[in-house]
Coordinates of C-alpha atoms and ligand atoms in Angstrom, one line a residue:
M554 CA 0.0 0.0 0.0
K555 CA 2.8 2.4 0.9
A556 CA 5.6 3.3 -1.5
P557 CA 7.9 0.3 -2.3
A558 CA 10.9 2.4 -1.2
L559 CA 9.8 1.8 2.4
L560 CA 10.6 -1.9 1.9
Q561 CA 14.2 -1.0 2.0
N562 CA 13.9 0.2 5.6
V563 CA 13.6 -2.6 8.1
A564 CA 12.2 -0.4 10.8
A565 CA 9.5 0.9 8.5
I566 CA 8.6 -2.7 7.5
S567 CA 8.0 -3.7 11.1
Q568 CA 6.0 -0.5 11.7
L569 CA 3.9 -1.4 8.7
L570 CA 3.3 -4.9 10.2
L571 CA 2.4 -3.3 13.5
D572 CA -0.1 -1.1 11.8
Q573 CA -1.7 -4.0 10.1
V574 CA -2.1 -5.9 13.3
A575 CA -3.5 -2.9 15.0
T576 CA -6.0 -2.3 12.3
T577 CA -9.4 -3.8 12.9
V578 CA -10.6 -6.0 10.1
F579 CA -14.3 -6.2 9.3
D580 CA -15.6 -9.7 8.4
P581 CA -19.3 -9.5 7.5
T582 CA -19.6 -13.3 7.5
T583 CA -18.5 -14.0 11.1
Q584 CA -19.6 -10.8 12.6
R585 CA -23.2 -10.8 11.5
I586 CA -25.7 -11.9 14.2
H587 CA -28.7 -13.4 12.4
V588 CA -31.9 -12.7 14.2
T589 CA -34.3 -14.7 12.1
G590 CA -35.9 -18.1 12.6
D591 CA -35.0 -19.6 16.0
H592 CA -33.4 -16.3 16.9
A593 CA -36.1 -13.9 15.8
F594 CA -37.2 -11.3 18.4
V595 CA -40.0 -12.6 20.6
P596 CA -41.0 -10.1 23.4
P597 CA -41.2 -11.5 27.0
G598 CA -44.5 -13.1 28.0
Q599 CA -46.1 -13.0 31.5
D600 CA -44.0 -15.9 32.9
D601 CA -40.7 -14.7 31.4
Y602 CA -38.1 -13.0 33.6
R603 CA -36.3 -9.8 32.6
G604 CA -34.1 -7.6 34.7
P605 CA -31.5 -4.8 35.0
C606 CA -29.2 -6.1 32.2
P607 CA -30.2 -5.0 28.7
G608 CA -27.6 -7.5 27.2
L609 CA -29.2 -10.5 28.9
N610 CA -32.7 -9.3 28.3
A611 CA -31.9 -9.1 24.5
L612 CA -30.2 -12.6 24.6
A613 CA -33.4 -14.0 26.1
N614 CA -35.7 -12.2 23.7
H615 CA -33.8 -13.8 20.8
N616 CA -33.5 -17.2 22.4
F617 CA -29.8 -17.2 22.7
I618 CA -30.4 -18.1 26.3
P619 CA -33.8 -19.6 27.4
H620 CA -36.7 -17.3 26.6
N621 CA -38.0 -17.6 30.2
G622 CA -34.9 -15.8 31.5
V623 CA -33.5 -18.5 33.7
A624 CA -30.2 -19.8 32.3
T625 CA -27.3 -21.9 33.3
I626 CA -23.8 -20.5 34.0
D627 CA -22.6 -22.2 30.8
Q628 CA -25.4 -20.8 28.7
L629 CA -24.8 -17.3 30.0
I630 CA -21.1 -17.5 29.2
S631 CA -21.4 -18.9 25.7
A632 CA -24.2 -16.5 24.6
S633 CA -22.3 -13.5 26.0
E634 CA -19.2 -14.6 24.1
E635 CA -20.8 -15.7 20.8
V636 CA -23.3 -12.9 20.3
F637 CA -21.6 -9.9 21.9
G638 CA -17.9 -10.9 21.9
L639 CA -17.5 -10.5 25.7
G640 CA -14.2 -12.1 26.8
N641 CA -14.3 -15.5 28.4
D642 CA -12.8 -14.1 31.6
M643 CA -15.4 -11.4 32.1
A644 CA -18.3 -13.6 30.9
S645 CA -17.3 -16.3 33.4
L646 CA -16.8 -13.9 36.1
K647 CA -20.2 -12.3 35.7
A648 CA -22.1 -15.5 35.2
I649 CA -20.4 -17.3 38.2
Y650 CA -20.6 -14.3 40.5
G651 CA -24.1 -13.5 39.4
T652 CA -25.3 -17.0 40.0
A653 CA -23.7 -17.2 43.5
I654 CA -24.8 -13.7 44.7
S655 CA -28.4 -14.0 43.4
A656 CA -28.9 -17.0 45.8
S657 CA -29.4 -19.5 43.1
G658 CA -31.3 -22.6 44.2
D659 CA -28.8 -25.0 42.6
L660 CA -25.7 -22.9 42.0
I661 CA -26.2 -23.7 38.3
H662 CA -29.2 -21.6 37.2
M663 CA -29.6 -17.9 37.4
S664 CA -32.7 -15.8 36.8
I665 CA -31.9 -12.6 34.9
G666 CA -34.7 -10.8 36.8
Q667 CA -37.0 -11.5 39.7
A668 CA -36.9 -14.6 42.0
P669 CA -37.7 -17.5 39.7
S670 CA -40.6 -19.9 40.3
P671 CA -39.3 -23.3 41.5
A672 CA -41.1 -24.9 38.6
I673 CA -38.5 -23.3 36.3
A674 CA -35.4 -23.0 38.5
P675 CA -34.4 -26.3 40.1
L676 CA -33.6 -26.5 43.8
D677 CA -30.7 -28.6 44.9
L678 CA -31.3 -30.1 48.4
N679 CA -27.5 -30.1 48.9
V680 CA -27.5 -26.3 48.7
P681 CA -29.8 -25.3 51.6
E682 CA -30.5 -21.6 51.9
T683 CA -32.0 -19.2 54.5
V684 CA -33.6 -17.0 51.8
V685 CA -35.9 -17.7 48.9
P686 CA -33.7 -18.0 45.7
G687 CA -33.5 -14.7 43.9
G688 CA -32.4 -13.4 40.6
L689 CA -30.3 -10.4 39.4
D690 CA -33.0 -8.0 40.7
F691 CA -32.1 -9.3 44.2
T692 CA -28.4 -8.3 44.0
H693 CA -28.5 -4.7 45.0
N694 CA -25.0 -3.4 45.8
S695 CA -23.6 -6.9 45.8
F696 CA -23.8 -6.8 42.0
E697 CA -26.5 -4.5 40.6
S698 CA -25.1 -1.1 41.4
D699 CA -25.9 2.5 42.0
A700 CA -25.2 5.2 39.4
S701 CA -26.1 3.0 36.5
P702 CA -26.5 4.4 33.0
T703 CA -30.3 4.1 32.6
R704 CA -31.5 2.5 35.9
E705 CA -32.3 4.6 39.0
D706 CA -30.7 3.7 42.3
K707 CA -32.7 1.4 44.4
Y708 CA -33.1 4.0 47.2
Q709 CA -33.5 6.9 44.9
S710 CA -36.9 6.4 43.3
A711 CA -40.0 5.9 45.4
N712 CA -40.6 2.3 44.3
G713 CA -37.1 0.9 44.9
D714 CA -37.0 -0.6 41.4
A715 CA -33.4 -0.6 40.1
S716 CA -34.1 -3.0 37.3
N717 CA -36.6 -1.3 35.1
M718 CA -35.2 1.2 32.7
S719 CA -35.9 4.9 33.4
L720 CA -37.0 6.5 30.2
P721 CA -35.9 10.0 31.3
L722 CA -32.4 8.7 32.0
F723 CA -32.3 6.9 28.6
I724 CA -33.4 10.2 26.9
E725 CA -30.6 12.0 28.8
L726 CA -28.1 9.6 27.3
Y727 CA -29.7 9.8 23.9
N728 CA -29.6 13.6 23.9
R729 CA -25.8 13.5 24.4
Q730 CA -25.5 13.4 20.6
S731 CA -28.3 15.9 19.9
G732 CA -27.8 18.0 16.8
I733 CA -25.3 15.6 15.3
P734 CA -26.3 14.2 11.9
D735 CA -27.5 10.6 11.9
D736 CA -24.6 9.3 9.9
Q737 CA -22.0 10.9 12.3
V738 CA -23.6 10.0 15.6
N739 CA -21.4 7.9 17.9
Y740 CA -22.1 7.1 21.5
S741 CA -18.4 6.9 22.1
L742 CA -16.5 5.9 25.2
S743 CA -15.9 9.5 25.9
T744 CA -19.6 10.4 25.6
L745 CA -20.4 7.5 27.9
A746 CA -17.8 8.7 30.4
D747 CA -19.6 12.1 30.5
H748 CA -22.9 10.4 31.2
R749 CA -21.3 8.4 34.0
A750 CA -19.8 11.5 35.7
Q751 CA -23.2 13.1 35.7
R752 CA -24.9 9.9 37.0
V753 CA -22.5 9.8 40.0
Q754 CA -23.5 13.4 40.8
D755 CA -27.2 12.4 40.5
S756 CA -26.7 9.7 43.0
I757 CA -24.9 11.9 45.5
M758 CA -27.6 14.6 45.2
Q759 CA -30.6 12.2 45.1
D760 CA -29.9 8.9 46.8
P761 CA -29.4 9.1 50.6
L762 CA -28.1 5.5 50.6
F763 CA -25.7 5.9 47.6
F764 CA -22.9 3.4 47.9
L765 CA -20.2 1.9 45.6
S766 CA -18.2 -1.1 46.7
P767 CA -14.7 -1.8 45.4
F768 CA -16.0 -4.2 42.8
D769 CA -18.8 -1.9 41.6
G770 CA -17.0 1.4 42.0
L771 CA -13.6 0.5 40.5
L772 CA -14.8 -1.9 37.8
L773 CA -18.4 -3.0 37.3
T774 CA -20.0 0.5 37.1
G775 CA -17.5 1.8 34.6
F776 CA -17.6 -1.5 32.7
T777 CA -21.4 -1.3 32.1
Y778 CA -21.0 2.2 30.7
N779 CA -18.1 1.1 28.4
I780 CA -19.8 -2.0 27.0
I781 CA -22.7 0.2 25.7
F782 CA -20.1 1.1 23.1
T783 CA -17.7 -1.8 23.0
L784 CA -20.3 -4.6 22.9
M785 CA -23.3 -2.9 21.3
A786 CA -21.7 -0.7 18.6
N787 CA -22.4 -1.8 15.0
R788 CA -19.5 -2.7 12.9
S789 CA -19.1 -2.1 9.1
A790 CA -16.5 -2.1 6.4
E791 CA -16.4 1.7 6.8
H792 CA -16.2 1.7 10.6
A793 CA -14.6 -1.5 11.5
E794 CA -13.8 -0.2 14.9
G795 CA -17.5 0.4 15.4
R796 CA -20.0 3.2 15.5
L797 CA -22.9 3.3 17.9
D798 CA -25.8 5.2 16.3
R799 CA -29.2 6.2 17.5
D800 CA -31.1 3.3 16.1
T801 CA -28.8 0.7 17.5
L802 CA -28.8 2.3 21.0
M803 CA -32.6 2.5 21.0
S804 CA -33.0 -1.1 19.9
F805 CA -30.6 -2.6 22.5
F806 CA -32.4 -0.6 25.2
G807 CA -35.9 -1.6 24.0
V808 CA -36.8 1.9 23.1
T809 CA -38.9 2.9 20.0
R810 CA -39.9 6.3 18.7
D811 CA -43.2 7.3 17.3
V812 CA -42.7 8.4 13.7
Y813 CA -45.3 11.2 13.9
S814 CA -45.0 12.6 17.4
S815 CA -41.3 11.6 18.0
A816 CA -42.3 10.4 21.5
F817 CA -40.1 7.7 23.0
N818 CA -41.6 4.5 24.2
Y819 CA -40.1 1.8 26.4
N820 CA -41.7 -1.6 26.9
R821 CA -40.1 -3.2 29.9
G822 CA -37.9 -6.1 28.9
W823 CA -38.2 -5.6 25.1
E824 CA -34.5 -5.1 24.5
R825 CA -33.8 -6.1 20.9
I826 CA -30.8 -6.9 18.6
P827 CA -31.2 -4.8 15.5
D828 CA -32.2 -6.7 12.3
I829 CA -28.9 -5.9 10.6
W830 CA -26.2 -5.8 13.2
Y831 CA -22.5 -6.8 13.2
R832 CA -20.8 -7.6 16.5
R833 CA -17.1 -6.8 17.4
P834 CA -14.6 -9.0 15.6
I835 CA -14.4 -12.7 16.5
D836 CA -10.7 -12.5 17.3
D837 CA -11.1 -9.5 19.5
P838 CA -13.0 -10.6 22.6
Y839 CA -13.5 -7.9 25.2
T840 CA -11.4 -9.2 28.0
I841 CA -10.5 -7.9 31.5
E842 CA -7.3 -6.4 30.2
K843 CA -9.0 -4.6 27.3
S844 CA -11.7 -3.4 29.7
N845 CA -9.0 -2.0 32.0
V846 CA -7.7 0.2 29.3
D847 CA -11.2 1.7 28.7
L848 CA -11.7 2.1 32.5
L849 CA -8.6 4.2 32.6
G850 CA -9.7 6.2 29.6
A851 CA -12.8 7.2 31.4
I852 CA -10.8 8.2 34.5
Q853 CA -8.4 10.3 32.3
K854 CA -11.4 12.3 31.1
H855 CA -13.0 12.6 34.5
P856 CA -10.3 12.1 37.2
D857 CA -12.7 12.4 40.0
L858 CA -14.3 9.1 39.1
L859 CA -11.2 7.6 40.7
N860 CA -9.9 10.3 43.0
K861 CA -13.1 11.1 44.7
Y862 CA -15.9 8.7 43.8
A863 CA -14.4 5.2 43.3
I864 CA -15.2 3.6 46.6
G865 CA -17.7 5.2 49.0
G866 CA -21.0 6.9 49.1
N867 CA -23.3 9.1 51.1
T868 CA -22.7 9.1 54.9
N869 CA -25.7 11.0 56.3
G870 CA -28.3 11.7 53.6
V871 CA -27.9 13.3 50.2
N872 CA -24.9 15.4 49.5
T873 CA -22.7 13.8 52.2
H874 CA -20.4 11.8 50.0
R875 CA -17.2 10.4 51.5
S876 CA -14.7 8.1 49.9
V877 CA -12.8 5.2 51.5
S878 CA -9.0 5.5 51.6
I879 CA -7.7 2.9 49.2
K880 CA -4.4 2.9 51.1
E881 CA -6.0 2.2 54.4
L882 CA -8.4 -0.3 53.0
T883 CA -5.6 -2.4 51.5
N884 CA -3.0 -1.8 54.2
G885 CA -0.8 0.1 51.8
T886 CA -0.7 -2.5 49.1
Y887 CA -2.7 -0.4 46.7
T888 CA -2.8 3.4 46.6
L889 CA -4.5 6.0 44.5
Q890 CA -1.2 6.5 42.9
N891 CA -0.5 2.9 41.8
L892 CA -4.1 2.0 40.8
P893 CA -3.6 3.4 37.2
D894 CA -0.5 1.2 36.7
G895 CA -0.9 -2.0 34.7
N896 CA -4.1 -3.8 35.7
N897 CA -4.0 -2.7 39.3
L898 CA -7.4 -1.0 39.0
S899 CA -9.2 -4.2 37.9
C900 CA -7.0 -6.2 40.3
L901 CA -8.3 -4.4 43.4
A902 CA -11.9 -4.6 42.1
L903 CA -11.7 -8.3 41.5
I904 CA -9.9 -9.2 44.8
G905 CA -12.3 -6.9 46.7
G906 CA -15.3 -8.6 45.1
S907 CA -14.0 -12.1 46.1
L908 CA -13.0 -11.0 49.6
L909 CA -16.2 -9.1 50.3
C910 CA -18.9 -11.4 48.9
P911 CA -19.1 -13.6 51.9
E912 CA -20.7 -10.7 53.7
W913 CA -23.8 -11.4 51.6
L914 CA -23.3 -15.1 50.9
K915 CA -23.0 -16.2 54.5
G916 CA -26.5 -14.8 55.1
Y917 CA -28.0 -16.6 52.1
Y918 CA -26.5 -20.1 52.2
V919 CA -26.6 -22.4 55.2
H920 CA -23.2 -24.1 54.7
Y921 CA -21.8 -21.3 52.6
N922 CA -18.1 -22.3 52.9
T923 CA -18.7 -25.8 51.5
T924 CA -21.4 -24.8 48.9
V925 CA -21.3 -21.4 47.3
M926 CA -17.7 -20.6 48.2
N927 CA -16.6 -23.5 46.0
L928 CA -18.1 -21.6 43.1
I929 CA -16.5 -18.3 44.2
R930 CA -13.1 -20.1 44.4
E931 CA -13.4 -20.5 40.6
L932 CA -13.0 -16.7 40.2
P933 CA -9.4 -15.9 41.1
P934 CA -7.9 -18.3 38.4
L935 CA -9.8 -16.3 35.8
F936 CA -7.6 -13.3 36.5
A937 CA -4.4 -15.1 37.6
S938 CA -2.6 -13.8 34.4
L939 CA -3.0 -10.2 35.6
N940 CA -0.4 -11.0 38.4
C941 CA -2.3 -8.9 40.9
P942 CA -0.6 -7.8 44.1
T943 CA -2.5 -10.0 46.6
L944 CA -4.5 -9.1 49.7
S945 CA -5.3 -11.7 52.4
S946 CA -8.5 -9.9 53.7
M947 CA -10.7 -6.9 53.4
D948 CA -12.3 -5.5 56.6
P949 CA -16.0 -4.9 56.0
R950 CA -16.0 -2.3 58.8
F951 CA -14.5 0.2 56.3
F952 CA -17.9 0.1 54.7
S953 CA -20.3 -0.7 57.5
D954 CA -19.0 2.0 59.8
M955 CA -19.7 4.8 57.5
F956 CA -22.2 3.8 54.8
A957 CA -25.8 3.0 55.6
G958 CA -26.2 2.1 52.0
F959 CA -23.8 -0.8 52.5
N960 CA -25.6 -2.0 55.6
A961 CA -29.0 -1.8 53.8
S962 CA -27.8 -4.3 51.2
L963 CA -26.7 -6.9 53.7
P964 CA -28.9 -9.9 54.5
Y965 CA -29.2 -9.1 58.2
I966 CA -30.9 -6.0 59.5
H967 CA -28.3 -4.0 61.4
Ligands
HEM2437 C1 -23.1 -13.4 32.3 C2 -23.4 -12.3 31.7 C3 -23.9 -11.0 32.3 C4 -24.4 -10.8 33.6 C5 -24.5 -11.7 34.8 C6 -24.8 -9.4 33.6 C7 -25.3 -8.7 34.8 C8 -25.6 -7.4 34.8 C9 -26.0 -6.7 36.0 C10 -26.2 -7.3 37.4 C11 -26.2 -5.4 35.6 C12 -26.7 -4.2 36.5 C13 -25.5 -3.4 36.9 C14 -25.9 -2.0 37.3 O1 -26.8 -1.8 38.0 O2 -25.2 -1.1 36.7 C15 -25.9 -5.2 34.2 C16 -26.0 -4.1 33.5 C17 -25.7 -3.9 32.2 N1 -25.4 -4.9 31.3 FE1 -25.1 -6.9 31.8 N2 -24.6 -8.8 32.4 C18 -24.1 -9.8 31.6 C19 -23.7 -9.7 30.3 C20 -23.9 -8.5 29.5 C21 -23.7 -8.4 28.1 C22 -23.3 -9.6 27.2 C23 -24.0 -7.2 27.7 C24 -24.0 -6.7 26.3 C25 -23.9 -5.5 25.9 C26 -24.4 -6.4 28.9 C27 -24.8 -5.1 29.0 C28 -25.2 -4.4 30.1 C29 -25.4 -3.0 30.1 C30 -25.3 -2.0 29.0 C31 -25.8 -2.7 31.5 C32 -26.2 -1.3 32.0 C33 -27.7 -1.1 32.1 C34 -28.0 0.3 32.4 O3 -28.1 0.7 33.6 O4 -28.2 1.1 31.5 N3 -24.4 -7.3 30.0 N4 -25.6 -6.5 33.7
NAG2438 C1 -40.8 1.0 33.7 O1 -40.3 2.2 33.2 C2 -41.0 2.8 32.2 C3 -40.2 3.9 31.6 O2 -39.6 4.8 32.5 C4 -42.4 3.2 32.8 O3 -43.1 3.8 31.8 C5 -43.1 2.0 33.3 O4 -44.3 2.3 33.9 C6 -42.2 1.2 34.2 N1 -42.8 -0.1 34.4 C7 -42.9 -0.7 35.6 C8 -43.6 -2.0 35.6 O5 -42.5 -0.2 36.6
NAG2439 C1 -16.8 5.8 18.0 O1 -16.3 5.8 19.3 C2 -15.3 4.8 19.6 C3 -15.1 4.7 21.0 O2 -14.8 5.9 21.7 C4 -14.1 5.0 18.7 O3 -13.2 3.9 18.9 C5 -14.6 4.9 17.3 O4 -13.5 5.1 16.4 C6 -15.7 5.9 17.0 N1 -16.2 5.6 15.7 C7 -16.4 6.6 14.8 C8 -16.9 6.2 13.5 O5 -16.2 7.7 15.0
NAG2440 C1 -25.0 -1.8 10.8 O1 -24.0 -1.6 9.8 C2 -24.4 -2.2 8.5 C3 -23.2 -2.1 7.6 O2 -22.2 -2.9 8.1 C4 -25.6 -1.5 8.0 O3 -26.1 -2.1 6.8 C5 -26.7 -1.6 9.1 O4 -27.9 -0.9 8.6 C6 -26.3 -1.1 10.4 N1 -27.3 -1.4 11.4 C7 -27.8 -0.5 12.2 C8 -28.9 -0.9 13.2 O5 -27.5 0.7 12.2
NAG2441 C1 -0.6 -4.1 57.7 O1 0.7 -3.9 57.5 C2 1.5 -3.8 58.7 C3 2.9 -3.4 58.3 O2 3.4 -4.2 57.1 C4 1.4 -5.2 59.4 O3 2.2 -5.1 60.6 C5 0.0 -5.5 59.7 O4 -0.2 -6.7 60.3 C6 -0.9 -5.4 58.5 N1 -2.3 -5.5 58.8 C7 -3.2 -6.3 58.2 C8 -4.6 -6.2 58.7 O5 -2.9 -7.0 57.3
NAG2442 C1 0.6 -2.2 41.0 O1 0.6 -2.1 42.5 C2 1.8 -2.6 43.1 C3 1.7 -2.5 44.5 O2 0.7 -3.3 45.0 C4 3.0 -1.8 42.6 O3 4.2 -2.3 43.1 C5 3.1 -1.9 41.1 O4 4.1 -1.0 40.6 C6 1.7 -1.4 40.5 N1 1.8 -1.5 39.0 C7 1.9 -2.6 38.3 C8 2.1 -2.4 36.8 O5 1.7 -3.7 38.8
NAG2443 C1 -13.5 -22.9 54.1 O1 -13.2 -23.8 53.1 C2 -11.8 -23.7 52.7 C3 -11.6 -24.6 51.5 O2 -12.2 -25.8 51.6 C4 -10.9 -24.1 53.9 O3 -9.6 -24.0 53.5 C5 -11.2 -23.2 55.1 O4 -10.5 -23.6 56.2 C6 -12.7 -23.1 55.4 N1 -13.0 -22.1 56.3 C7 -13.8 -22.2 57.4 C8 -13.9 -21.0 58.2 O5 -14.3 -23.3 57.6
NAG2444 C1 -24.0 -0.6 60.1 O1 -24.2 -1.7 60.9 C2 -23.2 -1.9 61.9 C3 -23.4 -3.2 62.6 O2 -24.7 -3.3 63.1 C4 -23.2 -0.7 62.8 O3 -22.1 -0.8 63.8 C5 -22.9 0.6 62.0 O4 -23.0 1.7 62.9 C6 -23.9 0.7 60.9 N1 -23.5 1.8 60.0 C7 -24.3 2.8 59.8 C8 -23.6 3.9 58.9 O5 -25.4 3.0 60.2

C-alpha cells in the first residue's frame, strides 16, 4: 500500500506490520448476528423474567439463552461470548458471580430478573438456603449497582425498582448526541464517560443511601458504561472499529420512537438486537485487560471518578459523600497513585469482590463455605494472568462503619 521504497527500511517494515495488526478488520460473515428463525425477536411473556441487564434481556428475547430468562452459567457465558464478543474471563466472572450472589437454588441456574418460580429454576437439596432463591433483581449493591447508565438507584426512586429502565435517563443519554447528523452520531466511550460522571453526581444529590463497593466502583459500574459502546456498537467495512448510532442504541435498550410525534416509548424487557447488526470482531474478545484500558480512559477524562468517587458513598443523607481511603483499605498494598498502573485498578476490584462477597453469601446459604464458596473459588484463576498484588483480607468495617447504603444491602438488619 505504501511506497515500495519503504521496503528497504527494516524499521519501516516492522512498523507497517504493527499497523496491520492494530487495524481492525471487518468480516461480515463471522460478525453478522442473524436474528431470524429460531433467533427472531419474541418479546417476553407473562412468565418470562427480565431484569437490569439489557444485554441479557436481549439474549433471552432472541432465544440465545432460554426465553424464560432462567439460564445456566454455561449458557450465560457462551451466549455473551458468541453474540456480543465478551471475553471468556469477564463472561465467566459475571455468570459465576451473578449465580452465586443471586442466591441460586442449585448454583447452576440464574434468573436474569426476579426470584424464579421453583417450577423453572431447580432447587438442589444439597444447597440449603435461608432465603428464597433470587435473581439479578435481588443483587443490589452486591452486584447490581448505584449510578447505572439508565436505571435509577434502588433507594432513589419511590418504588425501589433498580431493574426497570428509566425512560428519562435513557433520553438524557440519547440527547448527548443531539444536533449531530445521523450518519455521524457515535455514542463513544468519551460520551459515555460524560454520562457516568453526571450519574454519579445524580446519586450523590438524590440517593441518601448511595454506595459503591470496590467491585462496583472500580470496575463494574465503569464497565457497564463502556460496554454500551464496546459490545453494542455496530461494525461495518467503513467503521470496522465500530460506531454506535441512535437506532442501535434504542434497539438494544428496548426503546422505540413514534414516527409522527417523535415520542419515545419503552416496553419493559423488550431489548432487541437490530435486524442488521454486526458484533465486534471474532478475534477481539472484550477481556478484563481490554476493559481495564477503557476504564482508565474514562478516568483520564474525569479524574474524580477515581480520585473522589471510586469507593464510598453518602454518609448522612444526600450530599454527604465520602470516599474510602484505598491505602487504608488495603493496608498500603494499593494506593490512588498505583491504581492506574498496569491492571491494578481491575485487580483491586476483583480481589475486593472475592473477599467481600461472603458478607452477603453467609446470610443466604446455610453451609456457605462448603457450597457457594466453592463456586466463588473458581473466580481468582480467571484473573491469575493479571499477576495482581494479593490481599489476604478486606475488613467490611471500612464500609459498615460509614455507609448506611452498604448496611442496607446486607442480608441481616443492622
Ligand atoms: C453473564 C453475563 C452477564 C451478567 C451476569 C450481567 C449482569 C448485569 C447486571 C447485574 C447489571 C446491573 C449493573 C448495574 O446496576 O449497573 C448489568 C447491567 C448492564 N449490562 Fe449486563 N450482564 C451480563 C452480560 C452482558 C452483556 C453480554 C451485555 C452486552 C452489551 C451487557 C450489557 C449491560 C449494560 C449496557 C448494562 C447497564 C444497564 C443500564 O443501567 O443502563 N451485559 N448487567
Ligand atoms: C418502567 O419504566 C418505564 C419507563 O420509565 C415506565 O413507563 C413503566 O411504567 C415502568 N414499568 C414498571 C412495571 O414499573
Ligand atoms: C466511536 O467511538 C469509539 C469509542 O470511543 C471509537 O473507537 C470509534 O472510532 C468511533 N467511531 C467513529 C466512526 O467515530
Ligand atoms: C450496521 O451496519 C451495517 C453495515 O455494516 C448497516 O447495513 C446496518 O444498517 C447497520 N445497522 C444499524 C442498526 O445501524
Ligand atoms: C498491615 O501492614 C503492617 C505493616 O506491614 C502489618 O504489621 C499489619 O499486620 C498489616 N495488617 C493487616 C490487617 O494486614
Ligand atoms: C501495582 O501495584 C503494586 C503495589 O501493590 C505496585 O508495586 C506496582 O508497581 C503497580 N503497578 C503494576 C504495573 O503492577
Ligand atoms: C472454608 O473452606 C476452605 C476450602 O475448603 C478451607 O480451607 C477453610 O478452612 C474453610 N474455612 C472455614 C472457616 O471453615
Ligand atoms: C452498620 O451496621 C453496623 C453493625 O450493626 C453498625 O455498627 C454501624 O453503625 C452501621 N452503620 C451505619 C452507617 O449506620
